[in-house]
Structures are given as C-alpha cells and as structure tokens.
CSV table of C-alpha atoms in Angstrom, one decimal:
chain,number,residue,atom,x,y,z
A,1,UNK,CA,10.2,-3.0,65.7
A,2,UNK,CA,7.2,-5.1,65.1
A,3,UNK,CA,5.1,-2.1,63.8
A,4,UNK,CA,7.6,-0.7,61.9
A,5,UNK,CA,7.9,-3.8,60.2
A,6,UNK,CA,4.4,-4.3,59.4
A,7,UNK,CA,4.2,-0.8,58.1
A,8,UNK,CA,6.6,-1.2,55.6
A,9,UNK,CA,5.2,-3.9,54.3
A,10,UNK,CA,1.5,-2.5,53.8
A,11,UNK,CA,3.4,0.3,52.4
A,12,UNK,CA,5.4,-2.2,49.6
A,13,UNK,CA,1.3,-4.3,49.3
A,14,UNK,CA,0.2,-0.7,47.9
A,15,UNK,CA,3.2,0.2,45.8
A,16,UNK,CA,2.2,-2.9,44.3
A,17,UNK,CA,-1.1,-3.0,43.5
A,18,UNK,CA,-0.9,0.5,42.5
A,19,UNK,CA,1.9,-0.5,39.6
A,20,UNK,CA,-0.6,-3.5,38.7
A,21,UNK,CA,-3.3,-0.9,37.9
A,22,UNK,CA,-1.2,1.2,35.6
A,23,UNK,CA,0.0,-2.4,33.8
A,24,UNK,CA,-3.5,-3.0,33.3
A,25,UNK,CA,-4.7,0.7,31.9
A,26,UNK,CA,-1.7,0.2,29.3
A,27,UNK,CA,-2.8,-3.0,28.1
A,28,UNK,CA,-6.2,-2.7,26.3
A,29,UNK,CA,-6.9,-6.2,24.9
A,30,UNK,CA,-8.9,-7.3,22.3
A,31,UNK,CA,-11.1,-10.4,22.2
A,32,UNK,CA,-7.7,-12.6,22.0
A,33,UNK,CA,-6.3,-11.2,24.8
A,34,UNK,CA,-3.4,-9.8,22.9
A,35,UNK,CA,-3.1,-6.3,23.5
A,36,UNK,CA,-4.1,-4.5,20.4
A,37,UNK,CA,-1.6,-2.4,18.8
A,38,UNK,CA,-2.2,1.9,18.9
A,39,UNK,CA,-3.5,3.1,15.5
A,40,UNK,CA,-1.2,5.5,13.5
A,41,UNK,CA,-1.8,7.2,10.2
A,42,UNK,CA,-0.7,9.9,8.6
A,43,UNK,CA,-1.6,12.2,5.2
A,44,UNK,CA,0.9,13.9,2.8
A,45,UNK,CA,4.0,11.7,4.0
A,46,UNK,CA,4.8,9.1,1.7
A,47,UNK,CA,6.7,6.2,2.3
A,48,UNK,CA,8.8,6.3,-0.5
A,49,UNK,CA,10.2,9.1,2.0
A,50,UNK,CA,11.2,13.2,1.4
A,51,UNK,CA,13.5,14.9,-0.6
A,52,UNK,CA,14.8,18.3,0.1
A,53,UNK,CA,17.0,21.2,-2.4
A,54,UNK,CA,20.1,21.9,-0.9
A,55,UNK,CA,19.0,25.2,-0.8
A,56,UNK,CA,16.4,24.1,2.1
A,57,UNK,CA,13.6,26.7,0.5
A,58,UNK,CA,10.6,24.8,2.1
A,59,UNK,CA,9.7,22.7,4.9
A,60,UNK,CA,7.1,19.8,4.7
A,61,UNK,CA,4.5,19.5,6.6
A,62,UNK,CA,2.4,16.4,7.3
A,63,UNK,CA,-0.6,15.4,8.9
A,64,UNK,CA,-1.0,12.9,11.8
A,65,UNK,CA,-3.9,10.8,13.1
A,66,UNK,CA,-3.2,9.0,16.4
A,67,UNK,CA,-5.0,7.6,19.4
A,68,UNK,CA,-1.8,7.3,21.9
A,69,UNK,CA,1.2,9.1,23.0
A,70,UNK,CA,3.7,9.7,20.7
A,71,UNK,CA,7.1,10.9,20.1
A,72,UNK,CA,9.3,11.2,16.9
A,73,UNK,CA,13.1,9.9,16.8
A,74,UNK,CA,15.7,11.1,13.9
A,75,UNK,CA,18.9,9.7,12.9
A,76,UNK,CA,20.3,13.2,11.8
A,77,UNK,CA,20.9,16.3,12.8
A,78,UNK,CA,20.4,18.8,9.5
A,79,UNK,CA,16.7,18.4,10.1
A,80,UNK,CA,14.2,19.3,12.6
A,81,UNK,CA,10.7,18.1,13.1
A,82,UNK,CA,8.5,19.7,15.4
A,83,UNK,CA,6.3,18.9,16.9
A,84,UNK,CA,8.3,15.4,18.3
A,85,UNK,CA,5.8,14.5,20.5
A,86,UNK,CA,2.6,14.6,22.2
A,87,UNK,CA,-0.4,13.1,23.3
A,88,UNK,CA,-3.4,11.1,21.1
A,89,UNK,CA,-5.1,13.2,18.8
A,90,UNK,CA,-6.6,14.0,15.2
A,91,UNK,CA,-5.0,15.9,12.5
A,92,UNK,CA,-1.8,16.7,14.5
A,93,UNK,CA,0.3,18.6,12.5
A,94,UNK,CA,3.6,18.0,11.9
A,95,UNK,CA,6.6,20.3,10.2
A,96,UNK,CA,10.2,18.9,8.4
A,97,UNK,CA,12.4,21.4,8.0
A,98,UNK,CA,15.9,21.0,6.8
A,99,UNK,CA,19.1,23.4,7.5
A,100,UNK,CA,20.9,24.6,4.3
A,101,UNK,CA,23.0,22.3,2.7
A,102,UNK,CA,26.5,23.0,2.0
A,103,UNK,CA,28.3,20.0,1.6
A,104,UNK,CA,28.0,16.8,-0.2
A,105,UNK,CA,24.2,15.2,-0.4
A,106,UNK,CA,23.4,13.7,3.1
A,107,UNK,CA,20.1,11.4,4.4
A,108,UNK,CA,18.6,10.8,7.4
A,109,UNK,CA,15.2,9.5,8.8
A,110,UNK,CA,12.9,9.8,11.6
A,111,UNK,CA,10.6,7.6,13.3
A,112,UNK,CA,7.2,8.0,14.7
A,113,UNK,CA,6.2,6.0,17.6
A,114,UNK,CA,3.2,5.9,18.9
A,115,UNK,CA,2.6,3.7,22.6
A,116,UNK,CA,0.2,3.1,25.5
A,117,UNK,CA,1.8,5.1,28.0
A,118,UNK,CA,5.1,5.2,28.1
A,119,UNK,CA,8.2,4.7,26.2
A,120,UNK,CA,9.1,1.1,27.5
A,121,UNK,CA,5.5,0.0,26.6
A,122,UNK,CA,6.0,-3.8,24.3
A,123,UNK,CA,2.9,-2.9,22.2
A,124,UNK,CA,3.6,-0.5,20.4
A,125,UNK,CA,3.2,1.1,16.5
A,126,UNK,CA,6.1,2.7,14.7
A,127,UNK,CA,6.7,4.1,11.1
A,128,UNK,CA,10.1,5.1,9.7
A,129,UNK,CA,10.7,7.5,6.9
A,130,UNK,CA,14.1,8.2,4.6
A,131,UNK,CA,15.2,12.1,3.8
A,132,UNK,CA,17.2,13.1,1.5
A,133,UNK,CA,19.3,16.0,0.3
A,134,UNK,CA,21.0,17.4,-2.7
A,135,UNK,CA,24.5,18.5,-2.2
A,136,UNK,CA,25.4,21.9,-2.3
A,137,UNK,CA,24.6,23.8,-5.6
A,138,UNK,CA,23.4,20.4,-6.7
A,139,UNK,CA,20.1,20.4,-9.5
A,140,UNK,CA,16.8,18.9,-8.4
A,141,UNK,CA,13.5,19.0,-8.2
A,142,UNK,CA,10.7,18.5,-5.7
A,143,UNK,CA,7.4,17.6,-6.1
A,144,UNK,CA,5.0,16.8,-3.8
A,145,UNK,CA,0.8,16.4,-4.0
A,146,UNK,CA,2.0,13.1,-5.8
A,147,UNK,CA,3.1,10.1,-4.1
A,148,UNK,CA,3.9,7.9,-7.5
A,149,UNK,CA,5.5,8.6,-10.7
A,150,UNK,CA,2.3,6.7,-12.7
A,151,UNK,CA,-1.0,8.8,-12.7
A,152,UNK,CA,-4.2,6.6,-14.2
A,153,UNK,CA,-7.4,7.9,-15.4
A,154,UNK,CA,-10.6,6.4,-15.9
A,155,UNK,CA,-11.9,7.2,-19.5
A,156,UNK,CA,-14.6,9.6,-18.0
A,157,UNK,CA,-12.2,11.3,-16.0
A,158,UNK,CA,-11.9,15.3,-16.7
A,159,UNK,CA,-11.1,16.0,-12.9
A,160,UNK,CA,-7.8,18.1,-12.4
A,161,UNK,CA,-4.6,16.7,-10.8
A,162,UNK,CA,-2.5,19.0,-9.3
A,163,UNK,CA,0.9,19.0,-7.9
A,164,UNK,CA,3.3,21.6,-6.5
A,165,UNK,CA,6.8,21.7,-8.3
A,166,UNK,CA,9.6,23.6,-6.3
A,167,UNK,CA,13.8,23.3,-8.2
A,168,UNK,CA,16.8,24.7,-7.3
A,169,UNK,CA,17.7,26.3,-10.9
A,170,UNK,CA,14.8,27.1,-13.5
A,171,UNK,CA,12.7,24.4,-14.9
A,172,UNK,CA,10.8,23.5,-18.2
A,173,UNK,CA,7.9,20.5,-19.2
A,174,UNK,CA,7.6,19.1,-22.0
A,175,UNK,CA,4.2,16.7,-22.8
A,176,UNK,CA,4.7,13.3,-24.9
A,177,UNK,CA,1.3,13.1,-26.5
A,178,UNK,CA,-1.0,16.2,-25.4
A,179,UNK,CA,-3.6,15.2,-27.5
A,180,UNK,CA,-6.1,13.8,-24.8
A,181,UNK,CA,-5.5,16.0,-21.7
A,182,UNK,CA,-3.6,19.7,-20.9
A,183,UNK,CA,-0.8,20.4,-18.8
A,184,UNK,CA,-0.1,24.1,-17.2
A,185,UNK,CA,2.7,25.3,-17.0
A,186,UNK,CA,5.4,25.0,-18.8
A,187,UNK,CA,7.7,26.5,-16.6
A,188,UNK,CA,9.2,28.0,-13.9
A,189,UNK,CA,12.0,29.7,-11.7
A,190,UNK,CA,14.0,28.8,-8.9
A,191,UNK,CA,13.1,29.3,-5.3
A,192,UNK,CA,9.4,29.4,-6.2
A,193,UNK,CA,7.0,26.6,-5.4
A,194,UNK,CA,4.6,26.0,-8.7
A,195,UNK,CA,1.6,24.4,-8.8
A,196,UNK,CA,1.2,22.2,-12.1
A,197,UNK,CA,-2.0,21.5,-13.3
A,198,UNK,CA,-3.0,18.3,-15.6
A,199,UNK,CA,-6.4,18.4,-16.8
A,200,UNK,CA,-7.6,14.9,-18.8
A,201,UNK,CA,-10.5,15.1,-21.8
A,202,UNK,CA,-12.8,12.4,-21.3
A,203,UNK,CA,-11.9,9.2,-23.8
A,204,UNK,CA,-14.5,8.8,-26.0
A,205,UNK,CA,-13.1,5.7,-28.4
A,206,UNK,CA,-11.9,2.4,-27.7
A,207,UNK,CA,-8.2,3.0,-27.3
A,208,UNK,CA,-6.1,3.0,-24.3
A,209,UNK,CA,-4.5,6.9,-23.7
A,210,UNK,CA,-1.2,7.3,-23.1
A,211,UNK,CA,1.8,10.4,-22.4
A,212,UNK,CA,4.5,11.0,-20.3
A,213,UNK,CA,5.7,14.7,-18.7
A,214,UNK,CA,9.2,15.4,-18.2
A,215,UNK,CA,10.4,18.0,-16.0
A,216,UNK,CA,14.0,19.8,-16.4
A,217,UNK,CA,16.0,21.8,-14.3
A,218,UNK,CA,19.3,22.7,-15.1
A,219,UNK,CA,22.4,24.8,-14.1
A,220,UNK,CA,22.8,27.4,-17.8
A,221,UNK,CA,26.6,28.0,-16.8
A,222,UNK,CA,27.3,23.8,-16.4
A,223,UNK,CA,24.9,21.7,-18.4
A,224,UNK,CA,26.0,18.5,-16.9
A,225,UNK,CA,24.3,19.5,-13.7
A,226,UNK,CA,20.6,18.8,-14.3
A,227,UNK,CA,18.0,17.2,-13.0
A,228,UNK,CA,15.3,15.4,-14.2
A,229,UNK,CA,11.5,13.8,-13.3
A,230,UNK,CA,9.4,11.7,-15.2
A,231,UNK,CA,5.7,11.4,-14.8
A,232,UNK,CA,4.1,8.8,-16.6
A,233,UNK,CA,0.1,8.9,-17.7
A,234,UNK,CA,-2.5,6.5,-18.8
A,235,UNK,CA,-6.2,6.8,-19.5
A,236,UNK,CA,-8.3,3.9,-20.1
A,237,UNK,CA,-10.4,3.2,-23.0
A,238,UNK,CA,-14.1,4.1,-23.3
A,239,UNK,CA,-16.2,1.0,-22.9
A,240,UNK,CA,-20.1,1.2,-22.6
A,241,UNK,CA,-21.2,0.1,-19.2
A,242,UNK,CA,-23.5,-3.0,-18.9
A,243,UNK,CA,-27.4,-2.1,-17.3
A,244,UNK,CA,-27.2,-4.5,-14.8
A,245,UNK,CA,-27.6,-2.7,-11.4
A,246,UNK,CA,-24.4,-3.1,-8.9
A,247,UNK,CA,-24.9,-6.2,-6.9
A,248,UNK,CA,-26.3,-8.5,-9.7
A,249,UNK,CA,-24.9,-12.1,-9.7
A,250,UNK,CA,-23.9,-13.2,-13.1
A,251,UNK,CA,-22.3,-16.5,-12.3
A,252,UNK,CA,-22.5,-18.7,-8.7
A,253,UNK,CA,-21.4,-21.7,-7.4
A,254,UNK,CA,-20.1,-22.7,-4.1
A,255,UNK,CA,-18.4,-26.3,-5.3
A,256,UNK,CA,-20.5,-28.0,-2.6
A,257,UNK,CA,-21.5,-30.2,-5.6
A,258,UNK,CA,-17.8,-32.0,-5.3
A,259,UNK,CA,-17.3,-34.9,-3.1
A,260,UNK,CA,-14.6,-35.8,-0.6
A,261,UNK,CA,-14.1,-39.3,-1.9
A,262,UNK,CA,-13.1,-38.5,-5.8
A,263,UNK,CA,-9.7,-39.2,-4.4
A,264,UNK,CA,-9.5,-41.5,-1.2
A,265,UNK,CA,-8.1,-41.6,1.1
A,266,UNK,CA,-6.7,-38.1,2.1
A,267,UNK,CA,-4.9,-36.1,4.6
A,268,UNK,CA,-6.0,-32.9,6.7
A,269,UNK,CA,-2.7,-30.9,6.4
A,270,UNK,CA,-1.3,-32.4,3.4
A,271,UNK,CA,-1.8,-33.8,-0.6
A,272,UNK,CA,-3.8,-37.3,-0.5
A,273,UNK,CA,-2.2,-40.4,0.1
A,274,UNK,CA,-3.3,-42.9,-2.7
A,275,UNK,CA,-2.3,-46.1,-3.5
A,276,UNK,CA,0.1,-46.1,-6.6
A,277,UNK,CA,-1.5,-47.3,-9.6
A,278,UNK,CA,1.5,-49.7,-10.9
A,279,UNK,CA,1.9,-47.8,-13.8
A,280,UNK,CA,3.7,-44.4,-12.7
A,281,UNK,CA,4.4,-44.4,-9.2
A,282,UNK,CA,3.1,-41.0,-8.0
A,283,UNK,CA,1.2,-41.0,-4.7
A,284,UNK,CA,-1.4,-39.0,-6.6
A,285,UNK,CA,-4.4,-40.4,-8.3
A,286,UNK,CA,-4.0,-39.7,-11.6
A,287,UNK,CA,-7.5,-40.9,-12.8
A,288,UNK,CA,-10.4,-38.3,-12.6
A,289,UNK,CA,-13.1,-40.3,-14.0
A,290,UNK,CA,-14.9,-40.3,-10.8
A,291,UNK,CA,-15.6,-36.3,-11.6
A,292,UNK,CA,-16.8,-36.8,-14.8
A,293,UNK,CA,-20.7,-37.3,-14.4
A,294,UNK,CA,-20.6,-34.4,-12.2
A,295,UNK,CA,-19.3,-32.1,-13.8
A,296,UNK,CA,-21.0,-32.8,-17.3
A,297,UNK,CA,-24.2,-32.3,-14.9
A,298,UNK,CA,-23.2,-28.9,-14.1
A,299,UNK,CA,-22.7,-28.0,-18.1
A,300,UNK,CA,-19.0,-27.5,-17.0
A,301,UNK,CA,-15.9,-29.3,-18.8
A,302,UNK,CA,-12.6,-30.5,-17.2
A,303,UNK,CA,-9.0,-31.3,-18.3
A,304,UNK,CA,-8.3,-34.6,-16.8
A,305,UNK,CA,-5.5,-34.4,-14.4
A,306,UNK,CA,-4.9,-35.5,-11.0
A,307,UNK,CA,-7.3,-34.3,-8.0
A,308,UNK,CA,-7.5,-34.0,-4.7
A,309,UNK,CA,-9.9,-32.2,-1.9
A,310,UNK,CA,-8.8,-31.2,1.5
A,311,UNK,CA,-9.3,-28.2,4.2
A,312,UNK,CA,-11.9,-27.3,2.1
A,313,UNK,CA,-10.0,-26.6,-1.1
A,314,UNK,CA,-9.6,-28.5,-4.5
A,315,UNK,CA,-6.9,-28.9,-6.3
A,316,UNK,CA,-6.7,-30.0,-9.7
A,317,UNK,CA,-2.9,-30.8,-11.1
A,318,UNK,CA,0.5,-31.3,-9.5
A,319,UNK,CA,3.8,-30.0,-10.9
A,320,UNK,CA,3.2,-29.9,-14.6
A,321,UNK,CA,0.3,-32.4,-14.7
A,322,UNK,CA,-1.9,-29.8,-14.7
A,323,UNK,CA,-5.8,-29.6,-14.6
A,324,UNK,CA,-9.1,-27.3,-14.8
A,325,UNK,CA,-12.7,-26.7,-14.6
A,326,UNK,CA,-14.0,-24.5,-17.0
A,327,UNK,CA,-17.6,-23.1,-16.8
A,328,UNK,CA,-19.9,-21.7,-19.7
A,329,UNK,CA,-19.1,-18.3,-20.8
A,330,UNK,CA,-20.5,-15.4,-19.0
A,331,UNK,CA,-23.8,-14.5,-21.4
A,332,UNK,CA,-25.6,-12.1,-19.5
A,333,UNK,CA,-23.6,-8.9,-19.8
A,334,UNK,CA,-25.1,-6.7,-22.6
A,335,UNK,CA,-23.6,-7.4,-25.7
A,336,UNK,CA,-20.9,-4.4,-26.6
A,337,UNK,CA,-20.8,-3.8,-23.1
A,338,UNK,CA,-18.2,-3.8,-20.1
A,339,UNK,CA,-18.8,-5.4,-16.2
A,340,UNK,CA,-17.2,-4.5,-13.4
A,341,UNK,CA,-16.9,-8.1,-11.9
C-alpha cells in the first residue's frame, strides 16, 4: 500500500510541473513582467466594417499578419469566413463570403482572436468587425480600395487613386469641379466589379482644390429605390518650400530658464497652495511680477495672469483668468516660403 501510495504521488509531482511549464511558455513577459499582448494586424479590412449586395456577387478577402494562434468567431450565419483559424503567420489570407440575400437587410460580425496557446489564455488580442447587407432586390453600391469617404492630395500629387466599384443595378458618376484632376469612368453595369480611376493635376497656384464624386445606382422600373455614395476631394494649395534642409531648428527652448519659486509654496500632484492676498480670495497667486525680468531677458512678452510650476509643467491662467508667453516671430523661413514644422 505504501508504494502504491508514493507512486501516485510522484506521478501527481510531474503532472504538475509539467502543467507549470506550459503556463510559463504561454506567458512571454516583457520587462514589467506583464505578459505582453500577441500582435494582430490586418490589410484591406476596415474598421468602419463590410458591406455586401444582396445579390452576394463577391466575397472579400483580407489580409492577416499574426504572431499567435488564432481563430475567428461570427455572430451570423449568412456568411462564411474561411480560413477561421490557424497558427501565427504572415500575410494569412482570409475570405468573407456572404449567401444570397432574400429577405430583409440583415448584419452580423466576426471576431478575430488571436492568443498564446490556447483559447482560455487571459492575454489575449481581439478585433471585431460589423457586416452588412442589402435586403433583397435592394440598390447599393460597394466600394472597396478606399477606407474613407474624404481623399486629400498634396499640391504636387499626380499619382492615381483607384478604387473598385461593384452595384446591384447600373450606376453613373458625376464630378463637382473636374477642373484640377480626371475621373474614369463614368459608368457601369450591374454584377460587374469596376475599377474607377481619379487622377489629380499638380496645383500650381495658391488656392486650396476642391470636388466631390457622386455615385448612383438605381432600379429604371422604381426610381425611389436608389442608392447613392459620396466621395469627397481636396488638394492643397501650392506653396514654395523653404531651403532649409530637414532637421534644421528654427526656434528652441527647454523653459529651464523658469524657477520653481515664482509661485511658493506648491504642491506635487495638485495647483499651488498660496496664501490669499486679501483682496480676492483665490488660492492662486494672482501676481506674476516675479516673471517679469525673466522673460523680458529672453525677448519674450507675457500676459499677466496667475502662475504656477509643478511635475515639471507650467501653467499660466485658471478658469477664465487666462495667461501666455509669447516668443518672437519665427524669421528664418525664406520669405514667400512654407515650413513643415
């Protein structure tokens, strides 16, 4: 009875240790000790989440960086997503493809996962994204290649943008303002993915660009059921750039200049505790004078207000009394020129 006993428990010692091991391959820490989160990231899925026809014509594929096992969740079942899970890896690709809709407009939404082992795991990294889809016969439009409805260009910008359009009855575009940049084409049929293609002209004057696309598509036998997306366009104005190589310091100061004991005394995690002044009652001091000297000495100017100085920062003002420090302007940018600062 005695060895069986003791062989039990030097089988339960090992059990043990060996689950202690597996804890500790899960948990990679980093120099807090915290365990340190599994990095996720994916391309071509946007967080503003998918939209799908009813008529289902294409799935959407995404790509996925990871460096731990994964699975994907969904709340839905018109929809599948496969791959829905796996092990670390780089560009993993991933497929959404929705079943045919013949109902009323429905949404769902999957969630990626990603963990250091196994399901259970506490550190973990997760992203959610919404679907959508139109009810049956319903108009829309999709376009992906752009994740927001606001496209800016710099004023020397003549690079392309393209984006795929895909609609469930025929569509048309229409340009506000074409005179600065072209867009290709103008239209389209159903159950065909387009690519659109938006070409800027470099800005060569001093005024800000602007335009706006609008894309239709519409049912000919029922005009009410239409759909329609707006893209909105801006290009900046041409402004000469400054010779100064990247990296040059036009203005620098690290305040070192300003004393603890304008204001005395004060607190470490709060505003300064000052003796009230008899004329106003505010725990602030609302005399500055101590700053003055200083700050003529640095060719600076002030607005008089209340100060204090603590964990490092200053503060000049409180409520609606407030203060600043102004310094010269900044003279060495070439004249008729523009900084990046």
């Amino acid at each position: 009875m005695k060895r069986i006993m003791n062989k039990w428990l030097w089988s339960l010692l090992c059990v043990t240790l060996l689950g202690a091991a597996a804890c500790s391959d899960d948990d990679t820490e980093g120099d807090s000790g915290n365990p340190i989160p599994p990095a996720l990231s994916t391309e071509n899925l946007p967080d503003a989440g998918l939209k799908f026809l009813y008529s289902a014509l294409t799935p959407h594929t995404f790509t996925m960086n990871v460096d731990a096992p994964w699975e994907i969740t969904k709340t839905a079942g018109w929809f599948v997503v496969t791959p829905n899970k796996g092990e670390a890896g780089q560009n993993i690709q991933v497929t959404v493809t929705p079943a045919l809709n013949q109902g009323e407009a429905r949404d769902g939404e999957f969630t990626i996962r990603a963990n250091s082992g196994n399901n259970l795991h506490p550190c973990l990294t997760e992203k959610s994204i919404p679907l959508s889809q139109d009810a049956y016969l319903a108009a829309g439009i999709v376009i992906t290649g752009l994740d927001e409805r606001l496209l800016a260009f710099e004023a020397e910008d003549t690079d392309p943008v393209v984006f795929t359009v895909e609609t469930s009855y025929d569509w048309t575009l229409t340009v506000e303002n074409e005179t600065w940049l072209t867009v290709a084409p103008k239209s389209g049929k159903a159950g065909s993915a387009a690519q659109v293609t938006i070409t800027p002209k470099a800005n060569t004057t001093d005024e800000r660009h602007e335009s706006k696309i609008t894309i239709t598509a519409g049912d000919a036998e029922f005009g009410e059921n239409t759909a329609e997306e707006i893209i909105e366009l801006v290009q900046a104005p041409y402004m000469p750039k400054d010779t100064h190589a990247e990296g040059y310091v036009f203005f620098s100061d690290d305040f070192q200049w300003i004393p603890d004991n304008w204001v005395s005394p004060y607190t470490k995690y709060g505003w300064p505790s000052v003796s009230i002044d008899g004329t106003n009652g505010n725990e602030f001091a609302l005399s500055t004078d101590g700053m003055k000297e200083a700050v003529a000495a640095k060719g600076y100017t002030y607005t008089p207000s209340v100060y204090a100085r603590y964990e490092g920062h200053v503060k000049l003002g409180k409520t609606a009394n407030m203060g600043a420090i102004t310094i010269p302007a900044l003279t060495g940018i070439d004249a008729g020129k523009a900084a990046t600062l």
